[in-house]
Short mmCIF file of C-alpha atoms in Angstrom, two decimals:
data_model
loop_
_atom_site.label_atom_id
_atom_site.label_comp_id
_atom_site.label_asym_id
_atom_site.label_seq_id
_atom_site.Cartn_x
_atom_site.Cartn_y
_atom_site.Cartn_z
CA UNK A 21 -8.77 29.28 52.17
CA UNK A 22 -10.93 31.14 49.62
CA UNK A 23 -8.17 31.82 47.84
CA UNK A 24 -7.17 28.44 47.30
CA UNK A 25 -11.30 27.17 46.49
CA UNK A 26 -11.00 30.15 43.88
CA UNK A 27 -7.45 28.72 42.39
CA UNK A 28 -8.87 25.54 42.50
CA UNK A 29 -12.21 26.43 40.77
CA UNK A 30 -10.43 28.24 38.00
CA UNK A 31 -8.05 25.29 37.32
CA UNK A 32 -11.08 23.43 37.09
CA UNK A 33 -12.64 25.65 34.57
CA UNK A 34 -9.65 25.73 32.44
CA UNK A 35 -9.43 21.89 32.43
CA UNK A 36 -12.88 21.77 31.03
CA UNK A 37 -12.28 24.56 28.76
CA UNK A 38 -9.52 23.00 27.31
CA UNK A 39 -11.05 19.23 27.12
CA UNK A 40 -14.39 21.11 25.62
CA UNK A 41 -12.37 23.35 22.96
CA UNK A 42 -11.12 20.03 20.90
CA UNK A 43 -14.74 20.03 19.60
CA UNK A 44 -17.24 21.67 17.76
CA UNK A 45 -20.51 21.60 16.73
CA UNK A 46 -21.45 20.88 12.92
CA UNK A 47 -25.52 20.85 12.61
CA UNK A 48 -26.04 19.74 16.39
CA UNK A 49 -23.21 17.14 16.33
CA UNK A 50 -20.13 17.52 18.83
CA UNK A 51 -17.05 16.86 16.22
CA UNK A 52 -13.98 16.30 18.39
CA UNK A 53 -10.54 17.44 16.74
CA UNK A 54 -7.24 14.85 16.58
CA UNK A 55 -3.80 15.25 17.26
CA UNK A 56 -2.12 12.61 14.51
CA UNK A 57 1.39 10.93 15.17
CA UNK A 58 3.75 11.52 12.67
CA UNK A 59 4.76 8.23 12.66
CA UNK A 60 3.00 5.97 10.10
CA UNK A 61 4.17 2.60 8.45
CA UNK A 62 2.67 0.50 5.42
CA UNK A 63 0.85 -2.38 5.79
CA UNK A 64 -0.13 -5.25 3.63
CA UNK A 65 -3.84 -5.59 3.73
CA UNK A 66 -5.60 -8.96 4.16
CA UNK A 67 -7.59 -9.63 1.28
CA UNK A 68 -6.85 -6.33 -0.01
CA UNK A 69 -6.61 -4.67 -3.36
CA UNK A 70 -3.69 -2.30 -2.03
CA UNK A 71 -0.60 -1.49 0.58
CA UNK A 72 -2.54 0.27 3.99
CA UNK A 73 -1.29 3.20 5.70
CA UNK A 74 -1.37 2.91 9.17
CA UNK A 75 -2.11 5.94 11.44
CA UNK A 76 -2.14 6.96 15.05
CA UNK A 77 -3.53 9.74 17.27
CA UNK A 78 -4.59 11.05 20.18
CA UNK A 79 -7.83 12.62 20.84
CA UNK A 80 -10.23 14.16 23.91
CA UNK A 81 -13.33 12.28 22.36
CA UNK A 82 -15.27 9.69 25.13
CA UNK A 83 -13.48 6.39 25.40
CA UNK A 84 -16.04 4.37 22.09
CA UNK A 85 -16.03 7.32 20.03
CA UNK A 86 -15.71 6.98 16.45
CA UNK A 87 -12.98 8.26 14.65
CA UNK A 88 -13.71 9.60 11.24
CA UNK A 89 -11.46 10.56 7.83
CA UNK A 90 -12.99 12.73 5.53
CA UNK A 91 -11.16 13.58 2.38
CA UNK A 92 -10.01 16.85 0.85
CA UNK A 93 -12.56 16.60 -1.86
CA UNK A 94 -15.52 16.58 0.89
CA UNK A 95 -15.99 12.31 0.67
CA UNK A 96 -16.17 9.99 3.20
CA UNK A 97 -12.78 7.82 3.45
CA UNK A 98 -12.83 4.33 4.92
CA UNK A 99 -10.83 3.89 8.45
CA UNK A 100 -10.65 0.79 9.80
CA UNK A 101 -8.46 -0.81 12.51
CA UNK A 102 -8.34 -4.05 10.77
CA UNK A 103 -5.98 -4.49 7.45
CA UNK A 104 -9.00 -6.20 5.88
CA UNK A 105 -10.47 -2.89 6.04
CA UNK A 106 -13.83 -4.07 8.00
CA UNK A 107 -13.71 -2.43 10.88
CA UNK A 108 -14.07 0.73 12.62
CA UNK A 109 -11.56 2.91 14.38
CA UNK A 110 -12.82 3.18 18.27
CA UNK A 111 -11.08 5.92 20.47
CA UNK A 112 -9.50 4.36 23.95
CA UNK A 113 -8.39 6.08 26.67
CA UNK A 114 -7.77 9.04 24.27
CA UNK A 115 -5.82 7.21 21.56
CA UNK A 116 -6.75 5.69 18.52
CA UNK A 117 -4.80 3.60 15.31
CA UNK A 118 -6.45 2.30 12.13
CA UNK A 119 -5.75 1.77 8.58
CA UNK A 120 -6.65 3.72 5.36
CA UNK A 121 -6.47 2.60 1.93
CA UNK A 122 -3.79 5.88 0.24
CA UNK A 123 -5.94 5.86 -2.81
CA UNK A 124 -9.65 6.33 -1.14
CA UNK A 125 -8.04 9.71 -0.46
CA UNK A 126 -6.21 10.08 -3.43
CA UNK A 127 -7.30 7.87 -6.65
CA UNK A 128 -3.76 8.39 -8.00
CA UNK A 129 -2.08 7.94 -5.01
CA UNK A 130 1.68 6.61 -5.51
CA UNK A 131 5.08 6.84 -3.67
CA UNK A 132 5.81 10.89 -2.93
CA UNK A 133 1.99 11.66 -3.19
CA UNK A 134 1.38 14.33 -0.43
CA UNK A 135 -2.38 13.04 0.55
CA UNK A 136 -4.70 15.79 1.99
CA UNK A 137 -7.38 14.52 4.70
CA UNK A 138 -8.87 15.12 7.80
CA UNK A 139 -9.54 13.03 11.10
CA UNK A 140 -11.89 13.59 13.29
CA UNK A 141 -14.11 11.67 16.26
CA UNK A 142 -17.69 11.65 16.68
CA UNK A 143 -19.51 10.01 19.60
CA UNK A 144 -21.26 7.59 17.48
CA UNK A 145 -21.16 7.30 13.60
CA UNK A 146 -23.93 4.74 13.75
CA UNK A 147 -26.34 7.30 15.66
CA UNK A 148 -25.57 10.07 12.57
CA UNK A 149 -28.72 10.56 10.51
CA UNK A 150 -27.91 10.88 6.95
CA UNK A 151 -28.91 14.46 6.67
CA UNK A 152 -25.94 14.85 9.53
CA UNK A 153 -23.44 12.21 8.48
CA UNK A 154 -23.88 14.60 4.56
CA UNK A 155 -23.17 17.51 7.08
CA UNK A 156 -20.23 16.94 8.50
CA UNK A 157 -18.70 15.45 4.77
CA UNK A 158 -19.68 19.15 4.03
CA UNK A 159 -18.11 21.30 6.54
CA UNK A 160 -15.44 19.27 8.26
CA UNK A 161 -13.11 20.50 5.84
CA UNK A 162 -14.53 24.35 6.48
CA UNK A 163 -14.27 23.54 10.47
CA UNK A 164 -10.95 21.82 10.85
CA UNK A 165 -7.64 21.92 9.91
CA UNK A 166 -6.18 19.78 7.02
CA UNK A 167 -3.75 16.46 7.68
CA UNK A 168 -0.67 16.25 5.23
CA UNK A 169 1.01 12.84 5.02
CA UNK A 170 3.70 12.37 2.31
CA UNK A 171 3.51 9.08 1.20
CA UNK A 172 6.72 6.21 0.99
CA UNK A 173 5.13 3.71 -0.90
CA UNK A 174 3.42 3.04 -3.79
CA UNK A 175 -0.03 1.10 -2.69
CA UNK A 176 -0.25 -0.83 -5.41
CA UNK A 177 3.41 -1.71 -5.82
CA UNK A 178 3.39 -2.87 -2.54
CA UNK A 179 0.26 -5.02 -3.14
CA UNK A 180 1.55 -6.79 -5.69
CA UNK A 181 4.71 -7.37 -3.71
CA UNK A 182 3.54 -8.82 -0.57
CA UNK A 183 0.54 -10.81 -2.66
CA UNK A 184 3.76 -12.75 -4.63
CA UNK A 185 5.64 -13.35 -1.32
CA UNK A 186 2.39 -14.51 0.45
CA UNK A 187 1.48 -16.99 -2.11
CA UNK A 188 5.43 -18.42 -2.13
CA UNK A 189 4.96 -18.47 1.64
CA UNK A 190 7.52 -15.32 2.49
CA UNK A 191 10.44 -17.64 0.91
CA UNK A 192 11.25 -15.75 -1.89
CA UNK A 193 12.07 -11.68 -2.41
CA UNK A 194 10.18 -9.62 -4.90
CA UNK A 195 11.62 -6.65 -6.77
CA UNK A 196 10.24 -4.33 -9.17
CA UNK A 197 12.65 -4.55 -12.55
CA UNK A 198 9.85 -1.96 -14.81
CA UNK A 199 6.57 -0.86 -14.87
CA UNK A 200 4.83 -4.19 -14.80
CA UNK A 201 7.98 -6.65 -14.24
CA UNK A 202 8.70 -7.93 -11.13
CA UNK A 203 11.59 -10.36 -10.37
CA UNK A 204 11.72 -13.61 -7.81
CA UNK A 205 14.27 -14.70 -6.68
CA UNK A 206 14.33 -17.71 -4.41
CA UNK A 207 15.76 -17.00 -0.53
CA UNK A 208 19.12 -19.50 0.35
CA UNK A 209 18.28 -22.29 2.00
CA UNK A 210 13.98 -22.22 1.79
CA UNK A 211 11.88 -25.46 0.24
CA UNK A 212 11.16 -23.00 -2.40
CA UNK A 213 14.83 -22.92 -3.21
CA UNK A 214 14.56 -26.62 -3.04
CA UNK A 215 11.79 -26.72 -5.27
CA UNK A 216 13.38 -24.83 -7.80
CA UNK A 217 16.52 -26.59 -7.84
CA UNK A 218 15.12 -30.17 -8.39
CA UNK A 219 13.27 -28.55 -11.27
CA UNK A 220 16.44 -27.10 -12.97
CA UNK A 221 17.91 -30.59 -12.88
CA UNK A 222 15.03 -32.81 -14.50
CA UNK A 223 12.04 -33.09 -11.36
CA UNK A 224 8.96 -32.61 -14.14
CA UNK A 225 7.07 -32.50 -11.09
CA UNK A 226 8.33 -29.77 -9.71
CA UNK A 227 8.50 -27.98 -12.27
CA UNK A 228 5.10 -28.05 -13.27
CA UNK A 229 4.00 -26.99 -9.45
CA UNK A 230 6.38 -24.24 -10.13
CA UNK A 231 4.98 -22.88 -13.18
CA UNK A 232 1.79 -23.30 -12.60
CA UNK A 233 2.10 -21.29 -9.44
CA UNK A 234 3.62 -18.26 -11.15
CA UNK A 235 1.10 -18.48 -13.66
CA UNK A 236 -1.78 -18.35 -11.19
CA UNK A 237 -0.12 -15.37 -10.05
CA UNK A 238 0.33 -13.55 -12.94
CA UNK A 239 -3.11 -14.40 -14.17
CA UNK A 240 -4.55 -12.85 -11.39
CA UNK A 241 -2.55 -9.76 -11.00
CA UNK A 242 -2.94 -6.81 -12.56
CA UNK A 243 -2.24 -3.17 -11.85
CA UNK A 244 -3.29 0.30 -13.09
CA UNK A 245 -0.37 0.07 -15.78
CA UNK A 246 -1.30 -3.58 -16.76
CA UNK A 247 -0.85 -7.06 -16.53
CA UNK A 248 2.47 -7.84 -14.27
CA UNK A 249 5.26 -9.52 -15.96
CA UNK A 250 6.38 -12.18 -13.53
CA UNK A 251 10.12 -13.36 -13.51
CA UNK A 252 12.07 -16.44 -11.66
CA UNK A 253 15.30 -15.65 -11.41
CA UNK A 254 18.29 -18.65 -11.08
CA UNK A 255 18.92 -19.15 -7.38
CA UNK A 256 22.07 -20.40 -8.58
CA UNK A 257 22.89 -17.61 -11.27
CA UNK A 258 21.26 -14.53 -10.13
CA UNK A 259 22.06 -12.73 -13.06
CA UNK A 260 20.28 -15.61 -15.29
CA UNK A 261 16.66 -16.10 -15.40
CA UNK A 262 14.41 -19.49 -15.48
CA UNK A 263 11.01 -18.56 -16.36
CA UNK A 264 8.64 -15.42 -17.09
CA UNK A 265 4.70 -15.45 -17.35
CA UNK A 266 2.72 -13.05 -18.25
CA UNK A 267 -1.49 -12.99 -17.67
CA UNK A 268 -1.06 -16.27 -16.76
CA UNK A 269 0.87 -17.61 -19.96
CA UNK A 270 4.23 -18.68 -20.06
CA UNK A 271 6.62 -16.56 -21.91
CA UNK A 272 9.97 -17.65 -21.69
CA UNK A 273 10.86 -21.08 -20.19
CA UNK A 274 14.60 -22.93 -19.28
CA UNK A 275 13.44 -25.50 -17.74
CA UNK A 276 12.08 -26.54 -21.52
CA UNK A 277 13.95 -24.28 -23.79
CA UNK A 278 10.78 -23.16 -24.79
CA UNK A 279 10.36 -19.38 -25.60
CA UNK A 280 8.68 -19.50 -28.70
CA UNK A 281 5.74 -17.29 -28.28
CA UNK A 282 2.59 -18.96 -29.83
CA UNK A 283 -0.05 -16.90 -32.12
CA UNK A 284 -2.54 -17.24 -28.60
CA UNK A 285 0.25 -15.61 -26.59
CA UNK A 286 0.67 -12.60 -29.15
CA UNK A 287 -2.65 -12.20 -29.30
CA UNK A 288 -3.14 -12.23 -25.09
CA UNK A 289 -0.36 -9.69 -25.38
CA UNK A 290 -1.49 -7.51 -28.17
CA UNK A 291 -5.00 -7.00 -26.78
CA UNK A 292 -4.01 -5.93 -23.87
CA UNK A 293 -1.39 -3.13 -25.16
CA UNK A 294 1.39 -4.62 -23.31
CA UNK A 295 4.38 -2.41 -24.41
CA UNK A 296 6.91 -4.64 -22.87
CA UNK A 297 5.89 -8.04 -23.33
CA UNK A 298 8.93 -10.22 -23.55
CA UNK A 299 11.86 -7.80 -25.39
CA UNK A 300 12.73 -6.34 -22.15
CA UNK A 301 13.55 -9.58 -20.67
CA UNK A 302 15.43 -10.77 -23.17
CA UNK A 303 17.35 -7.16 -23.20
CA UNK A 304 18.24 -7.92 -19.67
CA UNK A 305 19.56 -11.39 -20.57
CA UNK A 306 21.90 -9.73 -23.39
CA UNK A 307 23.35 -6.48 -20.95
CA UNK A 308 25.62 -7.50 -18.83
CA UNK A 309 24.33 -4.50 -16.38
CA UNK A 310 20.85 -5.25 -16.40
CA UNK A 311 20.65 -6.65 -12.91
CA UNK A 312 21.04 -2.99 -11.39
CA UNK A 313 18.92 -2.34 -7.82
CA UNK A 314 17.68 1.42 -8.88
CA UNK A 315 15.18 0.69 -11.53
CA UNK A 316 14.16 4.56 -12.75
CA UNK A 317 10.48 4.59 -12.77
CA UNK A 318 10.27 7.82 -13.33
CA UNK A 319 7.29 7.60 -15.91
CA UNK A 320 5.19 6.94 -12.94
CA UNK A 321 6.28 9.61 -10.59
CA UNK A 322 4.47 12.56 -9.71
CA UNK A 323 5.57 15.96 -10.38
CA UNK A 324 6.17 15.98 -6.18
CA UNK A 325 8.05 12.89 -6.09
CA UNK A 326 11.96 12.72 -6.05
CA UNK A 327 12.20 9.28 -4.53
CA UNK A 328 12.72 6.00 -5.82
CA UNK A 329 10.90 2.79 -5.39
CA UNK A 330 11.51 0.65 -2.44
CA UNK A 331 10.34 -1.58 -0.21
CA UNK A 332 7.81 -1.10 2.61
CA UNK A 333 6.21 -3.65 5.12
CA UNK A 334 5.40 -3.40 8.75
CA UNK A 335 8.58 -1.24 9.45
CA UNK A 336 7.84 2.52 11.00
CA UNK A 337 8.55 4.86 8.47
CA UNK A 338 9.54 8.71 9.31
CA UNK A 339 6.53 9.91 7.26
CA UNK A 340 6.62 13.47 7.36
CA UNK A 341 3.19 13.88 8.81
CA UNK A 342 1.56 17.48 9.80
CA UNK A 343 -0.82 18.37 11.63
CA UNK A 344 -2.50 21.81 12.04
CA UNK A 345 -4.75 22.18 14.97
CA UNK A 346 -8.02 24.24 14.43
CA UNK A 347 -7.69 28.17 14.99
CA UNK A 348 -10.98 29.00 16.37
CA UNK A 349 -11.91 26.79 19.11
CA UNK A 350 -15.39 26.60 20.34
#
């Protein structure tokens, strides 16, 4: 009988010892440590300047804990667990998921980036002082092991991707043709396609709604590298284009015959250093290869990148994810 009350009491201990070694204290604060999934998928975010990564873990944090990333570079990353990024991560029943922004933790952030961060839980963020919320910024990075997540996406490529499909209502596909030029094509059998068609054969009407729309869009959007080039490509033709835009001016229209740039067009384009402006396009009218699928952006790559653009939505991808636990346990 004692034997068993003394088996039982040191299972016991262990059980707390292991629940209480996932944390430490940093200035008085119990920091608990994560164990991060490496499964992660992009996200589009709502209202939201960039493509989310979306993370998962498990933790021994209380059940309304708050779950923390901290950057490399000692700053304070945003983790939400909505994709509008207002939120904040809450730990349940020892799990967690939320969303970070790739460049909050890296500023040039792009697909193959290997981001560097750390995720942690606290019992209440709200509760920190500042003098202990600047603490932890400080030595969670000397206290804790570092989280390595190679990225698949480009954030802003995928941005500007799923802000084109959302504002043709998911009926078209989007595909990046250069550095700033991005293709649409119309999918079979969508009003879009409709919409498109009745322009190509004389609906003035339509076609208006259809240009304006892409040069809303293109007025609107612009990345790191630019202004985007937009590009509707002939449902019926796909190797035939029917209109570009670029910062919200029209560059090249069929519908019209019109492609003569005017003297407010060159200057839009000149001011803003546009390399591009509207020789590639008419390149890719004049190849008869130009339509190929693996665009070589390999100006934008960095130096530990060897993949090529693609596309990303809600889909898991196999992220190669590590995570190292903490070697001296308190």
């Amino acid at each position: 009988m004692k034997k068993r009350m003394a088996l039982a009491l040191s299972l016991l201990a262990l059980t707390l010892l292991v629940l209480t070694g996932c944390a430490k204290k940093i200035d008085g604060v119990k920091v608990y440590n994560t164990k991060m999934s490496d499964k992660t998928s992009a996200v589009a975010g709502k209202d939201y300047a960039h493509e989310l990564l979306k993370l998962s873990g498990t933790t021994s944090a209380p059940n309304g804990s708050d779950v923390l990333i901290i950057t490399a570079d000692s700053e304070e990353t945003v983790f939400s667990d909505k994709a509008n990024m207002k939120g904040s991560v809450k730990v349940n029943n020892g799990k967690f998921q939320g969303y970070i922004d790739p460049t909050l933790i890296n500023k040039k952030a792009k697909k193959g980036t290997q981001l560097k961060y750390y995720v942690v839980a606290v019992k209440s963020e709200k509760s920190l002082s500042k003098k202990e919320s600047n603490s932890l910024i400080k030595n969670v990075p000397k206290k804790f092991k570092v989280t390595t997540t190679k990225l698949s996406f480009d954030p802003e490529d995928g941005y500007v991707k799923s802000v084109i499909s959302n504002v043709l209502n998911n009926q078209v596909t989007v595909e990046k043709k250069a550095k700033t030029v991005y293709a649409v094509t119309p999918k079979k059998n969508t009003s879009y396609e409709n919409k498109i068609s009745k322009a190509m054969y004389g609906d003035e009407t339509k076609r208006d709604e259809v240009t304006g729309e892409l040069d809303g869009i293109s007025q609107e959007l612009k990345t790191s590298k630019g202004h985007i080039t937009l590009v509707l490509i002939n449902p019926e033709n796909h190797k035939r284009f029917l209109y570009a835009s670029i910062n919200g001016k029209q560059k090249y229209n069929a519908f019209t015959k019109d492609d003569e740039d005017t003297e407010e067009d060159e200057a839009v384009a000149d001011n803003d250093g546009e390399e591009y402006d509207i020789e590639i396009i008419e390149e890719w009218w004049e190849e008869e290869d130009y339509w190929e699928e693996d665009y070589d952006d390999s100006d934008d790559s960095s130096d530990d990148s060897d993949a090529s653009d693609d596309d990303n939505s809600d889909d898991e991808a196999d992220d190669n994810t590590e995570t190292d636990e903490p070697d001296d346990e308190e």
